[in-house]
CSV table of C-alpha atoms in Angstrom, one decimal:
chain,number,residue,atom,x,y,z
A,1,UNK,CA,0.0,0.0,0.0
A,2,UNK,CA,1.4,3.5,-1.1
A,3,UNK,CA,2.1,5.8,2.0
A,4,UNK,CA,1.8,9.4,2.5
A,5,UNK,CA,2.7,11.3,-0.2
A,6,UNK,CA,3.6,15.0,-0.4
A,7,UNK,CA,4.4,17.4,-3.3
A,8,UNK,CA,6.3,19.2,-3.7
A,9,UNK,CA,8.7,18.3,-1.4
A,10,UNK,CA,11.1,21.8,-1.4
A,11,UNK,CA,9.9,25.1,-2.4
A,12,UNK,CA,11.4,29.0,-1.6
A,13,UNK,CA,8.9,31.8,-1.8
A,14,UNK,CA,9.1,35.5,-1.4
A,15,UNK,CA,7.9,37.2,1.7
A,16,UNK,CA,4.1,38.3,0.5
A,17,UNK,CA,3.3,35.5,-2.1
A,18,UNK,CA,1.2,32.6,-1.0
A,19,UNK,CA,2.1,29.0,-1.5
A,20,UNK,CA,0.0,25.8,-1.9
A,21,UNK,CA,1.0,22.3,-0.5
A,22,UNK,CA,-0.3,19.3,-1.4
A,23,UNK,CA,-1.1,16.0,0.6
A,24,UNK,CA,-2.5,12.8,-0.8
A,25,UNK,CA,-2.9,10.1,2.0
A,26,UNK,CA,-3.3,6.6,2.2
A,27,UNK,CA,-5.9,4.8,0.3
A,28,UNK,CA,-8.8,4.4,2.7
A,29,UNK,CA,-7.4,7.1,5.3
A,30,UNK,CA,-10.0,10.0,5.2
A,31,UNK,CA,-8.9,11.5,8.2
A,32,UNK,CA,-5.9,14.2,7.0
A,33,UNK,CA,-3.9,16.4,9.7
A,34,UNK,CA,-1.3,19.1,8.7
A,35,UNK,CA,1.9,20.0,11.3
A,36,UNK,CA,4.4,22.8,11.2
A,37,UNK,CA,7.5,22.2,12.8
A,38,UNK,CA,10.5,25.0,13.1
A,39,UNK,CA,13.4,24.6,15.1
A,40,UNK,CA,13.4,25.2,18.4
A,41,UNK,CA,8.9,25.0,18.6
A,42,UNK,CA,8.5,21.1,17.5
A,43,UNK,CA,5.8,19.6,15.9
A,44,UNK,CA,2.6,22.2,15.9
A,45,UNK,CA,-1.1,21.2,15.0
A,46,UNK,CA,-2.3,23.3,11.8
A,47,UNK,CA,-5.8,22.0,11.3
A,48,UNK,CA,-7.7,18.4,10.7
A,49,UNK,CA,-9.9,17.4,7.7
A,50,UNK,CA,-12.4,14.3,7.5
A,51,UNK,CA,-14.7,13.8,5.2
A,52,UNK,CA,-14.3,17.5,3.6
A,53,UNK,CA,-15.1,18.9,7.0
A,54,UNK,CA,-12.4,20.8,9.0
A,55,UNK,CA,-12.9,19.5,12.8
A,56,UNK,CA,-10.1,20.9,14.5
A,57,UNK,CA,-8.1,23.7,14.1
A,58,UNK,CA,-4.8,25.1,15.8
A,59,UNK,CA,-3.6,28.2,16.7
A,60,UNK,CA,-2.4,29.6,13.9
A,61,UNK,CA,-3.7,32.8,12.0
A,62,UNK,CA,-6.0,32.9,9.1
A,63,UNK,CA,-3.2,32.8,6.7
A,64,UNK,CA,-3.4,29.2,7.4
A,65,UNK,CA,-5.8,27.3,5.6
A,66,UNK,CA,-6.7,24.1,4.1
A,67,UNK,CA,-9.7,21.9,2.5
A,68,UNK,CA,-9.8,18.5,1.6
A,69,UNK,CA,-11.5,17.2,-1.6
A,70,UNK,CA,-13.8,13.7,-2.2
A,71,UNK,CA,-10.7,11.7,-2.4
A,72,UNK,CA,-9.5,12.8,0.6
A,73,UNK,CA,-7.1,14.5,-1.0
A,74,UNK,CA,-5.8,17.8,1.4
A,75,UNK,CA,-4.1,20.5,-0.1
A,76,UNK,CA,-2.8,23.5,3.0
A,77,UNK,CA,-2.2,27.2,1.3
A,78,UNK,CA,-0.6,29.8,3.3
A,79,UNK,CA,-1.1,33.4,1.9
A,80,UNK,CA,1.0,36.7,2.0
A,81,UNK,CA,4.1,34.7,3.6
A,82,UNK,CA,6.2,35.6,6.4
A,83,UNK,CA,9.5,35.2,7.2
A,84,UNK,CA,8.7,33.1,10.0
A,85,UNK,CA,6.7,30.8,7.6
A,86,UNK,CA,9.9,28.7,6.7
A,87,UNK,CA,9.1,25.4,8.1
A,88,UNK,CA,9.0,22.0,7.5
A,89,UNK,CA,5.1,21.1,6.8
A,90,UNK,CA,3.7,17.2,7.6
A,91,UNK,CA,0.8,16.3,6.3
A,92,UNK,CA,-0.6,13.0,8.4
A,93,UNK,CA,-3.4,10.6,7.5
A,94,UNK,CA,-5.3,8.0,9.5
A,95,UNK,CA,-8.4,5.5,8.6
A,96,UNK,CA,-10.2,8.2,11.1
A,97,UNK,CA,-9.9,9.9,14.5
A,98,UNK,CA,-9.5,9.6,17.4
A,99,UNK,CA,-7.4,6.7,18.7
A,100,UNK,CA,-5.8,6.1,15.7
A,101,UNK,CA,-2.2,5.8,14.2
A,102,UNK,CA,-1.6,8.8,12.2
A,103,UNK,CA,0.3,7.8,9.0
A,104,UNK,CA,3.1,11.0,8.3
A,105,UNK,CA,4.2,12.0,4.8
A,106,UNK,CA,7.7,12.9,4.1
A,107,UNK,CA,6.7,16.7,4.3
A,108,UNK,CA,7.4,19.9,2.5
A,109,UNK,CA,10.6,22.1,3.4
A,110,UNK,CA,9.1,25.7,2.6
A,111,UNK,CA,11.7,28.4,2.8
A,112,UNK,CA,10.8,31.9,2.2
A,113,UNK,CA,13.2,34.8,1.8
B,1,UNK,CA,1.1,20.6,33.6
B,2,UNK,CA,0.0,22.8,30.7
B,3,UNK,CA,1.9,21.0,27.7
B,4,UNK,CA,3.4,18.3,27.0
B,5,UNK,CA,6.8,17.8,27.9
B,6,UNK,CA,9.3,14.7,27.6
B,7,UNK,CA,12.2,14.2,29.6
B,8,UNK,CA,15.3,13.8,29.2
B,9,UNK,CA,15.8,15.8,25.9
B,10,UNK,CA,19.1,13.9,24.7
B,11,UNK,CA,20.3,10.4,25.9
B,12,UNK,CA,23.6,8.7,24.8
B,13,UNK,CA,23.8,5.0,25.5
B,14,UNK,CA,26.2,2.0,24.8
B,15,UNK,CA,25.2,-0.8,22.3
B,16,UNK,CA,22.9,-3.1,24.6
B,17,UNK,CA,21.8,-0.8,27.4
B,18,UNK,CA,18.2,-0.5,28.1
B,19,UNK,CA,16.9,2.9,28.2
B,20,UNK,CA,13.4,4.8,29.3
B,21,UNK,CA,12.1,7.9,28.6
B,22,UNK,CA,9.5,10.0,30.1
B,23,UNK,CA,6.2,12.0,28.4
B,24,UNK,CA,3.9,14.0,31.0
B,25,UNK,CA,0.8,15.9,29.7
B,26,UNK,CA,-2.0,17.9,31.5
B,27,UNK,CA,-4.7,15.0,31.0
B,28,UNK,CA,-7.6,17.0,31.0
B,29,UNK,CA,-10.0,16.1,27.5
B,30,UNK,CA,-7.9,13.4,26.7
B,31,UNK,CA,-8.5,11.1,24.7
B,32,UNK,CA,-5.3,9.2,23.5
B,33,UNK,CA,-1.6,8.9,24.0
B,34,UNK,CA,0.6,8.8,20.9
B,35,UNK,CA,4.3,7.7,20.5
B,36,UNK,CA,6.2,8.3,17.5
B,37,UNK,CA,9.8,7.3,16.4
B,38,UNK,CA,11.4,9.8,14.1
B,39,UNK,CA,14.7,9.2,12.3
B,40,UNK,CA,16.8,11.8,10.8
B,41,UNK,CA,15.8,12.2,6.8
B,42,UNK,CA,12.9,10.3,7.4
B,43,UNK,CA,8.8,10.1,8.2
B,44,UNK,CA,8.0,9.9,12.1
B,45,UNK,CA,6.8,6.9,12.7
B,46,UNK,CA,4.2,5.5,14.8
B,47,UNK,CA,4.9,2.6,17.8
B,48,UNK,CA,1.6,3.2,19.7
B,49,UNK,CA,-1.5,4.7,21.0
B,50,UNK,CA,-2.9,4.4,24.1
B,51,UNK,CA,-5.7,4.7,25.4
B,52,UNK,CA,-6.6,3.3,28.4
B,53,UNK,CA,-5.2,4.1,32.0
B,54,UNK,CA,-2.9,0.9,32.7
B,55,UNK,CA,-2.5,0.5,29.2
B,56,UNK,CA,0.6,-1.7,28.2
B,57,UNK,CA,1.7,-1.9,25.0
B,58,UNK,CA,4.9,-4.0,23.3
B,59,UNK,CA,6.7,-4.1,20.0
B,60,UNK,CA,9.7,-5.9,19.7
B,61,UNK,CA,12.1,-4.7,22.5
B,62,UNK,CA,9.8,-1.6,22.6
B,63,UNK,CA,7.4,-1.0,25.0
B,64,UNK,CA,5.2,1.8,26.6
B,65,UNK,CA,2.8,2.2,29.6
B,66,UNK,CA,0.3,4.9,30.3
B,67,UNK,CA,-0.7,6.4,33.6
B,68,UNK,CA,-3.8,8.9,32.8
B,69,UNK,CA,-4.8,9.3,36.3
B,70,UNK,CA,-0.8,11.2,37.3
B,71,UNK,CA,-0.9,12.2,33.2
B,72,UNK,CA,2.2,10.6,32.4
B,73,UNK,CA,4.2,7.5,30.1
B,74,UNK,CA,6.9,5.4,30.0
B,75,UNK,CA,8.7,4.0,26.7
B,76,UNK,CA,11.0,1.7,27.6
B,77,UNK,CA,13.5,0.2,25.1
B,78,UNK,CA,15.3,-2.8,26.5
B,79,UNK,CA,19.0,-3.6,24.7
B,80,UNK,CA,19.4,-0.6,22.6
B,81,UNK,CA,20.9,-1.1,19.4
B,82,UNK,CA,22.4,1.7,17.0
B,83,UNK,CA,19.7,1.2,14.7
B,84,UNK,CA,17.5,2.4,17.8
B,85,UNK,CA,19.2,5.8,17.4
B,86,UNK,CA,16.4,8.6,16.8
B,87,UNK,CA,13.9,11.1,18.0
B,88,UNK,CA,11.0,9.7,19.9
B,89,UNK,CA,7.9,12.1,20.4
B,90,UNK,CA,4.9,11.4,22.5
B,91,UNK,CA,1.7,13.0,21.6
B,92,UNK,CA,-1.4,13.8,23.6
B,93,UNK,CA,-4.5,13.3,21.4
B,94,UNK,CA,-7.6,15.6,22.8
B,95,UNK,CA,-10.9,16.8,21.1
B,96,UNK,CA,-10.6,14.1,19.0
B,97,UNK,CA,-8.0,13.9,16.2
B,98,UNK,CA,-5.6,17.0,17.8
B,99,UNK,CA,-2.2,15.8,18.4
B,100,UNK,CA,-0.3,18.0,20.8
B,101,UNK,CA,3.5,16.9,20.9
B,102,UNK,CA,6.4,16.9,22.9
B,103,UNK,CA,9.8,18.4,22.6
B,104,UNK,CA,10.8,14.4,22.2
B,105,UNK,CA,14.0,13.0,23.2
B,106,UNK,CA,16.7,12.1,21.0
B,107,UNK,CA,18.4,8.9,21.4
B,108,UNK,CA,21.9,8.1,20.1
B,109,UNK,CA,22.8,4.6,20.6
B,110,UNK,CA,26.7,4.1,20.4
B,111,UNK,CA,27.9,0.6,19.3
């Protein structure tokens, strides 16, 4: 069975241009997490997906956002870009939540200068 | 205890030493404990998820308890071998799919 997948997996932006990142998950999984983690701050909850629905969302501003499409496809955009954006982003799927293994992709190293 | 915090943050063992590690978290709304193994270049990767209080669980020469009541775990890794060497990160699930994690420890196993 195929694991996580994430694309792309490096990408620099400019401060002020927005990004898209893309996460397909395991066939089957329709529960879909994203993570942030920066040196120094460790692995921070972005938001949950299942189903389409966003059920959980961290505390992160509304530059963060995601959906997830029928497939249970996820895809995470993050508009007018910081500095403090650059990050590695994991994307995380389980069969559902809670109580589950969650299944992490290989993530997305976003730099932004 | 407002996060989740693992002790110690680094540990540096000999080939064959057994070795535990700590994870404490506020255990208020929770629902789950997760522990993850995360290797340098690579995916974390899940061991377990608890969920009961008491809960024991084994893999290998892995294991973990949970102690919900005092909000803390144990994973215990009994004759450490190099291959063993990584960052493991406990989790707290609450509301239901929200993972908060540790700092993790990272464990070098020297052979």
């Amino acid at each position: 069975k195929a694991g996580v997948t994430q694309t792309p997996r490096y990408l620099i932006k400019t401060r002020g241009q927005q990004v898209t990142l893309s996460c397909s998950p395991i066939s089957g999984h329709r529960s879909v997490s994203w993570y942030q983690q920066t040196p120094g701050q460790g692995l921070q909850f972005l938001f949950e997906y299942f189903s389409e629905t966003q059920r959980n969302k961290g505390n992160f501003p509304g530059r963060f956002s995601g959906r997830q499409f029928s497939n249970s496809r996820s895809e995470m955009n993050v508009s007018t870009l910081e500095l403090g954006d650059s990050a590695l982003y994991l994307c995380a799927s389980s069969v559902r939540a809670p109580f589950y293994e969650q299944y992490f992709g290989p993530g997305t190293r976003l730099t932004v200068t | 205890i407002l996060n989740v915090e693992q002790s110690p943050q680094s540990l540096h063992v000999q080939e064959g030493d057994s070795t535990n590690f700590t994870c404490s978290f506020p255990s208020s709304n929770f629902y789950a404990l997760h522990w993850y193994r995360w290797e340098t270049a690579k995916s974390p990767e899940a061991l377990f998820v608890m969920t009961l209080n008491g809960d024991e669980k084994k893999k290998g020469r892995i294991s973990a308890t949970l102690n919900t009541k005092e909000g803390y775990s144990y994973l215990y890794i009994k004759g450490s071998q190099p291959e063993d060497s990584a960052t493991y990160l406990c989790a707290e699930e609450t509301s239901g799919s929200r993972l908060t994690f540790g700092e993790g420890t990272q464990l070098t196993v020297n052979p």
